[in-house]
Coordinates of C-alpha atoms and ligand atoms in Angstrom, one line a residue:
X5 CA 0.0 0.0 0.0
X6 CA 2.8 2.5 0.7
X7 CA 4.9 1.9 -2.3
X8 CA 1.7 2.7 -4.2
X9 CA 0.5 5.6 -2.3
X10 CA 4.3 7.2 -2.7
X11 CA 3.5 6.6 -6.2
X12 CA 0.5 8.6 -6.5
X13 CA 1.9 11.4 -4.9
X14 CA 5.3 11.9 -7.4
X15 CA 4.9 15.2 -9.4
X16 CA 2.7 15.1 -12.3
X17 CA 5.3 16.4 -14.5
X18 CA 6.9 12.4 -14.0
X19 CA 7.8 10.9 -17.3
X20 CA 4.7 8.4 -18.0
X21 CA 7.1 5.9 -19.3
X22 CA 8.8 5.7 -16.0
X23 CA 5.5 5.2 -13.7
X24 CA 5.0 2.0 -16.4
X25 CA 8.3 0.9 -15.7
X26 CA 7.9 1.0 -11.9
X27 CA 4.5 -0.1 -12.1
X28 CA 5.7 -3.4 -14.7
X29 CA 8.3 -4.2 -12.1
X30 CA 6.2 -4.4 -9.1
X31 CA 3.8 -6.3 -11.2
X32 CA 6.2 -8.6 -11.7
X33 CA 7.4 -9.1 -8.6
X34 CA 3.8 -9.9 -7.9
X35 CA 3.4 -6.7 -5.3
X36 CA 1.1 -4.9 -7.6
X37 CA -1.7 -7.7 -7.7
X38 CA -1.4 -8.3 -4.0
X39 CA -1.4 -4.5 -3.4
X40 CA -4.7 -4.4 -5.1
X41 CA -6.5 -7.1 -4.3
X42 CA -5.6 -5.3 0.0
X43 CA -7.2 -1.8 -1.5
X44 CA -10.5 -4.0 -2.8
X45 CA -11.2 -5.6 0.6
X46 CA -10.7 -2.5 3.0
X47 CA -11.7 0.2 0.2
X48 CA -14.8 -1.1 -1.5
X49 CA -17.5 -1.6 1.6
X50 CA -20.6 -3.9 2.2
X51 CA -24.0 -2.6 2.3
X52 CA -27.1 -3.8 4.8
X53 CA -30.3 -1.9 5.0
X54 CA -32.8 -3.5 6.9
X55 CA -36.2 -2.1 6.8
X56 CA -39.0 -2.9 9.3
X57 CA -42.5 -2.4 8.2
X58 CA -45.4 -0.3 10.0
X59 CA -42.6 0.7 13.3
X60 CA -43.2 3.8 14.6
X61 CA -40.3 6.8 15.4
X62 CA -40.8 6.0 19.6
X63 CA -40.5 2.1 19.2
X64 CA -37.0 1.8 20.2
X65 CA -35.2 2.6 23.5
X66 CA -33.0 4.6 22.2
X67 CA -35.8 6.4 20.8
X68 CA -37.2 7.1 23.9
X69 CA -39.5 3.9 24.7
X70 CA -39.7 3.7 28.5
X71 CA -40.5 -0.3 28.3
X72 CA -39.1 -2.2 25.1
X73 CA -35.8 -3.4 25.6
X74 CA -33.5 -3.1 22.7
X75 CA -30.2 -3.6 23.5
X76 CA -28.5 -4.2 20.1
X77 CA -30.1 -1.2 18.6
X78 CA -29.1 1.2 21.2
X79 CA -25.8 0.0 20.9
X80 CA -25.8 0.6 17.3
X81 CA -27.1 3.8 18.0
X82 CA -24.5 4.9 20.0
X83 CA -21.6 3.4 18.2
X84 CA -22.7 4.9 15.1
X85 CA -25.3 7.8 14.1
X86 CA -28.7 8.2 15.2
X87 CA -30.8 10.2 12.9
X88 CA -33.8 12.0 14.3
X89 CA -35.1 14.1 11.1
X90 CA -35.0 11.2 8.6
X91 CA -37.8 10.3 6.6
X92 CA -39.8 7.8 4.3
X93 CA -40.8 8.7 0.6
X94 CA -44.3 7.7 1.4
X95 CA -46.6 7.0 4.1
X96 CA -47.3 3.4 3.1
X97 CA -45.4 0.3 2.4
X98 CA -45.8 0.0 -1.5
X99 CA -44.5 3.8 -2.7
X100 CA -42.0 3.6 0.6
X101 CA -40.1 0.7 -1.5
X102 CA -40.3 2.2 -4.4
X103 CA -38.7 5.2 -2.9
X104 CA -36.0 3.7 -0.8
X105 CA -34.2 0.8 -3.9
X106 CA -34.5 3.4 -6.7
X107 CA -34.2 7.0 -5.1
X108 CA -36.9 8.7 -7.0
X109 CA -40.4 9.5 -5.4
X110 CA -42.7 7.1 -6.0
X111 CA -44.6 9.3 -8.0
X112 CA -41.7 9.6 -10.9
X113 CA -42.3 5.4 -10.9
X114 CA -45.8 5.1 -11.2
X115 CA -45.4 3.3 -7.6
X116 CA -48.3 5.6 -6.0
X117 CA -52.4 5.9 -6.2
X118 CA -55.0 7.4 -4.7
X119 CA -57.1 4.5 -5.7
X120 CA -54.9 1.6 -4.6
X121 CA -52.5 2.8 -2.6
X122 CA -50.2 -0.3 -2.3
X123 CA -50.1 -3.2 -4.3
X124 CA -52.5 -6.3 -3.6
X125 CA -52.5 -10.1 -4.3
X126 CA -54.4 -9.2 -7.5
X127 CA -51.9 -6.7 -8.7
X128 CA -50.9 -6.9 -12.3
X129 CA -48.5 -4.0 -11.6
X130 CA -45.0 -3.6 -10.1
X131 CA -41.6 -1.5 -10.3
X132 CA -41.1 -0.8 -14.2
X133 CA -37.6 -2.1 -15.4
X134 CA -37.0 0.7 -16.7
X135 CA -36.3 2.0 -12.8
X136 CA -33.1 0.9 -11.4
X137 CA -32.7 -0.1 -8.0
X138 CA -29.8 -0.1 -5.6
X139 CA -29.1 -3.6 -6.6
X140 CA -28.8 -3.1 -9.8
X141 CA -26.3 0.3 -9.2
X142 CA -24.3 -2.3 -7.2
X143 CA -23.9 -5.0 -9.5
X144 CA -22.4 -2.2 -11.8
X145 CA -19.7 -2.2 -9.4
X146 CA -19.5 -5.8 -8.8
X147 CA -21.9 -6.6 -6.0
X148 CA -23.2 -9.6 -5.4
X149 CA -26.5 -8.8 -3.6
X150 CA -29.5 -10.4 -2.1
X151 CA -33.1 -9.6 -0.5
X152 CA -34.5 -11.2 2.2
X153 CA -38.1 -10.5 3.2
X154 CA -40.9 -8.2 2.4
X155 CA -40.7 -6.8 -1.5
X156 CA -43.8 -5.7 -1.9
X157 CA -42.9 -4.1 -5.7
X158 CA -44.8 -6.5 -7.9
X159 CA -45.1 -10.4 -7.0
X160 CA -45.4 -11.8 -10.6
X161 CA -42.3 -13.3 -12.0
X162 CA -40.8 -10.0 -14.0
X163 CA -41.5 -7.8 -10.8
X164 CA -39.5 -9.4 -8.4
X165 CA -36.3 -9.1 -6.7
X166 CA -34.2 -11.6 -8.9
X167 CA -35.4 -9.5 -12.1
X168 CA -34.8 -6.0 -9.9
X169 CA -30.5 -6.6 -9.5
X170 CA -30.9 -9.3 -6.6
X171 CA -29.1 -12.4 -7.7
X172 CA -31.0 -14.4 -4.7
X173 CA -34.6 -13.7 -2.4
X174 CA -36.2 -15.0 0.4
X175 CA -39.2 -13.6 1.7
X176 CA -43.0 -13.0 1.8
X177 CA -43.9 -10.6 -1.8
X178 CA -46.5 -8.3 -0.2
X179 CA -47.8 -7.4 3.0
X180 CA -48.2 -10.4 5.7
X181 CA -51.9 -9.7 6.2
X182 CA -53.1 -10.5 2.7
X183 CA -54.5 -13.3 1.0
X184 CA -57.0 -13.5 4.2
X185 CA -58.6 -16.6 4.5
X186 CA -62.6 -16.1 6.5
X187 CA -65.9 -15.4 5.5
X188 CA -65.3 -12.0 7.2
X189 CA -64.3 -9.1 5.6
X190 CA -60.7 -7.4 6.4
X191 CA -62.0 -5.3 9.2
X192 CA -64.5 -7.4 10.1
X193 CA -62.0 -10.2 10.9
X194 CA -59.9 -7.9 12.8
X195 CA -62.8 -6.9 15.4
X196 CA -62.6 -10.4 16.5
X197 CA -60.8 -11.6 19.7
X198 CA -56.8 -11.0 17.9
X199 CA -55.8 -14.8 20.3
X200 CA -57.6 -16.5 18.1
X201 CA -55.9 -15.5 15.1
X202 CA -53.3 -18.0 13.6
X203 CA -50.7 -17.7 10.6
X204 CA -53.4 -20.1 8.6
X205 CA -55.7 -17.5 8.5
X206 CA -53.4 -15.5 6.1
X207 CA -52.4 -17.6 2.7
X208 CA -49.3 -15.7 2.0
X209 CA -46.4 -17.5 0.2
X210 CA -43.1 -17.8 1.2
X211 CA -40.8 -17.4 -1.4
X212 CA -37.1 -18.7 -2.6
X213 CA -36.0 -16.7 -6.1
X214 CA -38.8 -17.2 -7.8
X215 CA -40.5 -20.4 -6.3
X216 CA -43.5 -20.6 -3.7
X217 CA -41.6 -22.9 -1.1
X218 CA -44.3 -22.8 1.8
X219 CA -47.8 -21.3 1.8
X220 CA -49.2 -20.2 4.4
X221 CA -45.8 -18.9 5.6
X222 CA -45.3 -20.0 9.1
X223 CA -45.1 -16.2 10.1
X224 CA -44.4 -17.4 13.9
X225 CA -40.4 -18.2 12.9
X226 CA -40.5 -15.7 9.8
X227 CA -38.3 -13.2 11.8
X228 CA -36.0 -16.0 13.1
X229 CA -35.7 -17.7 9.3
X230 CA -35.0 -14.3 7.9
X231 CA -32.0 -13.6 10.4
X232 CA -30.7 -17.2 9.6
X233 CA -30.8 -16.3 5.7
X234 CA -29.1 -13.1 6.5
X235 CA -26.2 -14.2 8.5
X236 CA -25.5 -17.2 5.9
X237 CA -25.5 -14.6 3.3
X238 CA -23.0 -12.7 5.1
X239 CA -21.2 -16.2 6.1
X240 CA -20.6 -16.7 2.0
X241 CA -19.9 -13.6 0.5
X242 CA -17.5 -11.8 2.8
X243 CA -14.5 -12.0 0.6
X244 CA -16.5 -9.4 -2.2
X245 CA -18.4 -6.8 -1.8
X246 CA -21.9 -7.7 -1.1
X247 CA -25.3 -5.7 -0.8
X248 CA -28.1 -7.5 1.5
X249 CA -31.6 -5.8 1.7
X250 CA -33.6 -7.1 4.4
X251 CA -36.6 -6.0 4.9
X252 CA -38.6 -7.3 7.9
X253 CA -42.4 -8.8 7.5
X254 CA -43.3 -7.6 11.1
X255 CA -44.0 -5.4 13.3
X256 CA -46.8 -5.0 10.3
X257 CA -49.8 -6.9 11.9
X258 CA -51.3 -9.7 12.0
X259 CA -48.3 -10.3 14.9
X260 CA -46.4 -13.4 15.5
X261 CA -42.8 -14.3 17.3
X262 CA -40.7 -17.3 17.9
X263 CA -41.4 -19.4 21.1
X264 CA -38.5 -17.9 22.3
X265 CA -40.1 -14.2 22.5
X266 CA -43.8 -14.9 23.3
X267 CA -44.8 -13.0 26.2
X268 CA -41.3 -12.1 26.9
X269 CA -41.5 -8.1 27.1
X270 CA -43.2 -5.5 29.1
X271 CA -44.7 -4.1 26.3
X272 CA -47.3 -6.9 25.2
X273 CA -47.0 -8.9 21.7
X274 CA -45.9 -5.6 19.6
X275 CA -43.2 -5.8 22.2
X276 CA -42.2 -9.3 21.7
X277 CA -42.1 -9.0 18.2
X278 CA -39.7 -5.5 18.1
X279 CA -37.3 -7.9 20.7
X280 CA -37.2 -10.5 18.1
X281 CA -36.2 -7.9 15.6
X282 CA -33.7 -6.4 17.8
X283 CA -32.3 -9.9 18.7
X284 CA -32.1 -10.2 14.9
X285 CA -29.9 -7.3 14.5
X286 CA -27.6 -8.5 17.1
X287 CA -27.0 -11.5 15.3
X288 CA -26.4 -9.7 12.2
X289 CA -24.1 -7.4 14.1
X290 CA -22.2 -10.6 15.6
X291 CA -21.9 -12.7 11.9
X292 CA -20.0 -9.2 10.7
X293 CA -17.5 -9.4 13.7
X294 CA -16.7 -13.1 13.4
X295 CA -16.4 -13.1 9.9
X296 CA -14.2 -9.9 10.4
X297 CA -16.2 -7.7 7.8
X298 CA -17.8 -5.5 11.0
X299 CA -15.3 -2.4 9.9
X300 CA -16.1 -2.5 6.1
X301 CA -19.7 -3.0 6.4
X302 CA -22.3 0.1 6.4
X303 CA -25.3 -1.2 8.1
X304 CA -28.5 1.4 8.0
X305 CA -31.9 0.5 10.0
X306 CA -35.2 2.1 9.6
X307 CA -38.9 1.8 9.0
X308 CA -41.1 1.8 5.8
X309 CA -43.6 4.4 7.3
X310 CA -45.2 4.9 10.5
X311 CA -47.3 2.9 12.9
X312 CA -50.6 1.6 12.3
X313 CA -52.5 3.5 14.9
X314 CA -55.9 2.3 14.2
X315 CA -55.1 -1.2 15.3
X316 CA -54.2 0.1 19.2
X317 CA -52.1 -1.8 21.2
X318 CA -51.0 -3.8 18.3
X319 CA -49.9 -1.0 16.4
X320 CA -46.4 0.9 17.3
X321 CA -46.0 4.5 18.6
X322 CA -44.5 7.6 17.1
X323 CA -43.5 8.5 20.1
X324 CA -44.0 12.2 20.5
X325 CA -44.5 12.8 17.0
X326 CA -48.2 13.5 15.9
X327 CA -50.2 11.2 13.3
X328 CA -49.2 7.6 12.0
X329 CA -48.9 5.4 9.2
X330 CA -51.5 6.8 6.1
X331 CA -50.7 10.1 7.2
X332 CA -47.9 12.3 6.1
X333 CA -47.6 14.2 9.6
X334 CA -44.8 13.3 11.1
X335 CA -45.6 10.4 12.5
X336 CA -46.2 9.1 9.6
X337 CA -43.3 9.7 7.6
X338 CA -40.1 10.3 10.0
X339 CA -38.6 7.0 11.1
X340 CA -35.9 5.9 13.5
X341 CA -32.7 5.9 11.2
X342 CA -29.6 4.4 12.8
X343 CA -26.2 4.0 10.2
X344 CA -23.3 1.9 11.8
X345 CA -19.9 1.5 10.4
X346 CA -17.5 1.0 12.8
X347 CA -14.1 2.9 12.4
X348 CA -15.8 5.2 9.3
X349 CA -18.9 6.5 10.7
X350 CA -18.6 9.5 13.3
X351 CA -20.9 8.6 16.2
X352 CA -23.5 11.4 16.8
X353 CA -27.0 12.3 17.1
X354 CA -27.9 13.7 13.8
X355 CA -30.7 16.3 13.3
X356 CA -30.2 17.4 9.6
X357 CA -32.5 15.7 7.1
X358 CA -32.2 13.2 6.0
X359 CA -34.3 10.3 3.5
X360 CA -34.3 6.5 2.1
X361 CA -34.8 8.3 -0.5
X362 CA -30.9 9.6 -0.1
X363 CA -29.8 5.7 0.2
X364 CA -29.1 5.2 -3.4
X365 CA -27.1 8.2 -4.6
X366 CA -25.2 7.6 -0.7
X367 CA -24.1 3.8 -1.4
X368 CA -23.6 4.0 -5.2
X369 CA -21.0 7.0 -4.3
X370 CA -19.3 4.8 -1.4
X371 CA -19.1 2.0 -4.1
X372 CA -17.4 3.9 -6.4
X373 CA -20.5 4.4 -8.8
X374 CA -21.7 7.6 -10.6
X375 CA -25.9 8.1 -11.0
X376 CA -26.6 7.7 -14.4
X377 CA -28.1 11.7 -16.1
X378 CA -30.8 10.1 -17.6
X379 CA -33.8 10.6 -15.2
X380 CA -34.3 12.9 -12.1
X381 CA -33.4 11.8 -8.8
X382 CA -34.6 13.1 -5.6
X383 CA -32.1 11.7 -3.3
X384 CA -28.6 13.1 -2.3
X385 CA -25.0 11.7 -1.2
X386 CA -25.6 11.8 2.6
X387 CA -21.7 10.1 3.0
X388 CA -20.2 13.4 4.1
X389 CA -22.4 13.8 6.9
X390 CA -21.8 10.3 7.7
X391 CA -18.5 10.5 8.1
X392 CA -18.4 13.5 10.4
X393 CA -18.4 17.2 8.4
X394 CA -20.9 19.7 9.2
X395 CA -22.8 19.9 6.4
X396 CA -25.7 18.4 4.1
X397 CA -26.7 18.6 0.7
X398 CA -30.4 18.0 1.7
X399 CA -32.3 21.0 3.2
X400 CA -35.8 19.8 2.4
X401 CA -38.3 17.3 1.8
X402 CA -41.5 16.8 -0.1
X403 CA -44.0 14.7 1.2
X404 CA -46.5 13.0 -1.4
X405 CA -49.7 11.3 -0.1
X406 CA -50.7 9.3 -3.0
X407 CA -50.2 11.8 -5.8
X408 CA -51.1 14.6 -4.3
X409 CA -48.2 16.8 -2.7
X410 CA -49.4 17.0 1.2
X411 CA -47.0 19.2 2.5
X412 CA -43.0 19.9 2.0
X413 CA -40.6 20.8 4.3
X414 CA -37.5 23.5 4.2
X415 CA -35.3 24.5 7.0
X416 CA -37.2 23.8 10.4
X417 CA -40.6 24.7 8.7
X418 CA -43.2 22.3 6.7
X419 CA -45.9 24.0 5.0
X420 CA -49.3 21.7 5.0
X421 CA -51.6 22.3 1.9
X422 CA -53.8 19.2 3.2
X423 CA -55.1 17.8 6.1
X424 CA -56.6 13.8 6.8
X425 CA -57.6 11.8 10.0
X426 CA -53.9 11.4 11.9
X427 CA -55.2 7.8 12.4
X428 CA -54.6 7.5 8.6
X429 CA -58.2 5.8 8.3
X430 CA -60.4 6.5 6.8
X431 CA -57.5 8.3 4.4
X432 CA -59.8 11.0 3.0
X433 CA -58.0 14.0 2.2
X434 CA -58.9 17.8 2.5
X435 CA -57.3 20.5 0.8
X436 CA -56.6 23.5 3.7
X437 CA -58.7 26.9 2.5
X438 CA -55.9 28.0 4.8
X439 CA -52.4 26.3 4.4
X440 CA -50.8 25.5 7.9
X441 CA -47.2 26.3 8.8
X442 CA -45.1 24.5 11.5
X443 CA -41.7 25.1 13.0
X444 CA -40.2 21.5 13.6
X445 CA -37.2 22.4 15.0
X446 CA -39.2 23.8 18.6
X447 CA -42.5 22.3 17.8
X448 CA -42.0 18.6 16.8
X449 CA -45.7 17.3 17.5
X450 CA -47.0 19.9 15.7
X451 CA -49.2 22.0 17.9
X452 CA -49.5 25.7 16.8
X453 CA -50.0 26.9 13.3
X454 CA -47.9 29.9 12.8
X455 CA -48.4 30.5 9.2
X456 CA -49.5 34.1 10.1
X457 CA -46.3 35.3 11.4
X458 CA -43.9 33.8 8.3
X459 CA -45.6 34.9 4.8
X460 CA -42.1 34.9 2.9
X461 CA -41.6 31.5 4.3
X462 CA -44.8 30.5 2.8
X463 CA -43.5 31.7 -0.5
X464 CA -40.4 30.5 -0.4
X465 CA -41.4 27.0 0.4
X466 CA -44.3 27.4 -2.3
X467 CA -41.7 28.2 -4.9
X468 CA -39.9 25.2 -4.1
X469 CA -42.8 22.9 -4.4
X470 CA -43.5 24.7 -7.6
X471 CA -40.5 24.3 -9.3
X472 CA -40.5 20.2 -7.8
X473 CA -43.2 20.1 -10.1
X474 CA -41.8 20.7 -13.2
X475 CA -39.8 18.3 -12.7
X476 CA -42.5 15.4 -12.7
X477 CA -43.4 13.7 -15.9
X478 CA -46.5 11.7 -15.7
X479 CA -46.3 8.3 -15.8
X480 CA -48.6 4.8 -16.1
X481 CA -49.9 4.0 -12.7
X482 CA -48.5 0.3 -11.5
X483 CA -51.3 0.5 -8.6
X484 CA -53.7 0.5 -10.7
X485 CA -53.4 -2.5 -12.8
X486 CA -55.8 -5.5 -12.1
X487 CA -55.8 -9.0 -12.6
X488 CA -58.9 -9.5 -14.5
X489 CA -60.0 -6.1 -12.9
X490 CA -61.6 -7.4 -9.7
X491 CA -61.5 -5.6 -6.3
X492 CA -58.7 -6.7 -3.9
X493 CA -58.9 -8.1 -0.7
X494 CA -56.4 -7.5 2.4
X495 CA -55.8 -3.9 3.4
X496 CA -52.7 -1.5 3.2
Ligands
LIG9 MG1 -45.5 -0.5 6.1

């Protein structure tokens, strides 16, 4: 490494034919190969985002909940950085995906609907090739890469992960309370007693590459099969760089955990189930140090939106944010955000803004990969604040509901041009006669309206929204498309 580096830094004005001379003899001697193949394993790093579905921003201890327990998060949290302004593309699981693998609103994709606003069993739609995910940035650069878990992008054969830049997936396709099987209709079933609820009352496959391997999925051991796919992923591919995406089933109801968790926390089944999922992320955290990949591995956790209120104790918390998941108040669309990277990552609490929607552009950069200028992206490089400057390239965020633009966000303030039930159902929106304006920075649960006392914010945030929307080109709506055009069944 030094003999190169001393190379690097001769003058420029060095003759080229004596940099090939030096660089034919160390070659030979067989340095320059070994030399290389060092700078590969410490210089190109390994990429794990795992994404739980429907957990709210207060759902962690380190996050402020007084009575779940998780350990190996908090200690991720503190080793690396804990972001507390970081956000979703979308308030529900479908256009939250979307978001997140290809770093483009969902709206850009055709990933979002105010009719359907996630995909269903009967769903003849999915994430257009023509989008390219983080997978498929990363095998650009060599990456061998795998999903484990909920897609949720498409479940027909040329929708999912192994036609999206995964070379191998594991997982459930949609959401784990779909294909329900009772006379009952989806809300109807859930006013029942929730005990008597089993893993046979939803019919949803479990899938290897492109196969059905088990159906129903056993969802009681899904979290504890996932982790075990995970850390054999990591097991077999830690001499090249590799890029695992797992993203959890649970907390999203119906709930299920392992023997091994049931009735184990303070904080009920929801409890149990965010335990397992911590205990899965010590595991993962324990595979990198044994196989000695723990200080060349990024590792980012957070949430596909926020938690589902209406379904009370066995729904999440936002903590002291207002609204959940179906909304885009904060509780809807900020998540818990924790990046860990041992010897790389400054550890810090980090306010600035931040996005899934900045995960692309941020591990294609650390890869050594440029965004291709064909399309418009809406994410940024967040690696500089990563590793320790004072600075950010994102300042704001615009926060879609559907298609419709609910409010954005610039600075500390987020201008609201809608309101809807902070339950998130009923959905129905309202467009504001009167727009609402909220400094987040003093006022994070969103209690006083100061719109009166910051008209040139107003405009300034309206011009931003404005010129977002010239940049949107309308596209074919994925949602939208239905087997044989009849309704769906399940829920969001
Ligand atoms: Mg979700």
């Amino acid at each position: 490494m030094k003999q190169l580096n001393s190379l690097y830094s001769y003058p420029s004005n060095l003759k080229a034919s004596a940099i090939g001379l030096l660089l034919w003899t160390l070659a030979f001697i067989g340095g320059f190969s070994e030399v290389k193949a060092q700078e590969s394993n410490t210089e190109t790093p390994n990429f794990i985002i795992i994404f739980t579905d429907d957990q709210g921003y207060g759902d962690l201890g380190v996050y402020g909940h007084p009575t779940i327990k998780t350990p190996n998060l908090d200690r991720m949290a503190f080793e690396g950085q804990k972001w507390t302004n970081f956000y979703v593309a979308a308030n529900v699981c479908t256009p939250s995906r979307a978001g997140l693998l290809t770093g483009r609103l969902p709206i850009r994709s055709g990933m979002c609907s105010d009719k359907r606003r996630v995909l269903f069993p009967d769903s003849d739609g999915g994430l257009p090739q023509s989008e390219i995910t983080i997978a498929e940035a990363l095998k650009e650069e060599g990456y061998t890469t795998a999903a484990i878990g909920k897609w949720h992008l498409g479940h027909l054969p040329q929708y999912l992960p192994t036609n999206q830049g995964f070379d191998s997936y594991y997982g459930i396709p949609y959401s784990n309370d779909m294909d329900l099987v009772s006379d009952l209709g989806y809300m109807e079933f859930w006013q029942q007693s929730v005990d008597s609820i089993t893993t046979d009352n939803f019919n949803v496959p479990l899938m290897r590459d492109t196969t059905i391997i088990e159906r129903p999925a056993d969802q009681t051991t899904i979290t504890k099969r996932y982790t075990q796919e995970a850390v054999k992923f990591i097991s077999e591919n830690k001499e090249k760089p590799f890029f695992l995406y797992l993203a959890h089933s649970l907390p999203h109801i119906p709930l299920f955990v392992s023997d091994d968790f049931k009735g184990t926390s303070d904080r009920g089944l929801y409890g149990d189930v965010i335990e397992e999922i911590d205990w899965s992320m010590g595991e993962i955290m324990k595979a990198l140090k044994e196989e000695g990949v723990d200080q060349n591995t990024l590792v980012v956790f957070t949430s596909d939106n926020g938690p589902w209120l209406i379904f009370g104790e066995h729904g999440g918390s936002a903590g002291l944010l207002h609204g959940g998941k179906g909304t885009s108040y904060e509780g809807g669309v900020r998540e818990p955000a924790i990046f860990w990277w041992p010897g790389t990552i400054e550890p810090a609490v980090i306010s600035k803004i931040g996005s899934t929607l900045d995960l692309l552009p941020t591990l294609t950069g650390l890869a050594g990969g440029q965004l291709p200028d064909d399309r418009e992206y809406d994410g940024y490089d967040l690696s500089a604040v990563l590793k320790g400057q004072d600075v950010t390239p994102r300042e704001d965020m615009i926060y879609y509901h559907g298609t419709n633009i609910f409010a954005a966000r610039k600075g500390d303030y987020k201008l609201y041009f809608y309101a809807n039930n902070p339950l998130g159902y009923p959905a129905n929106l309202e467009k504001l006669e009167k727009y609402k304006l909220i400094n987040l920075a003093i006022d994070p649960s969103e209690k006083e309206d100061i719109i009166d006392e910051h008209p040139e914010i107003v405009k300034e945030i309206e011009a931003m929204v404005a010129a977002h929307k010239q940049t949107v080109e309308p596209v074919e709506s994925q949602l939208e498309k239905v087997i044989g055009q009849t309704e769906a069944a399940g829920n969001q």
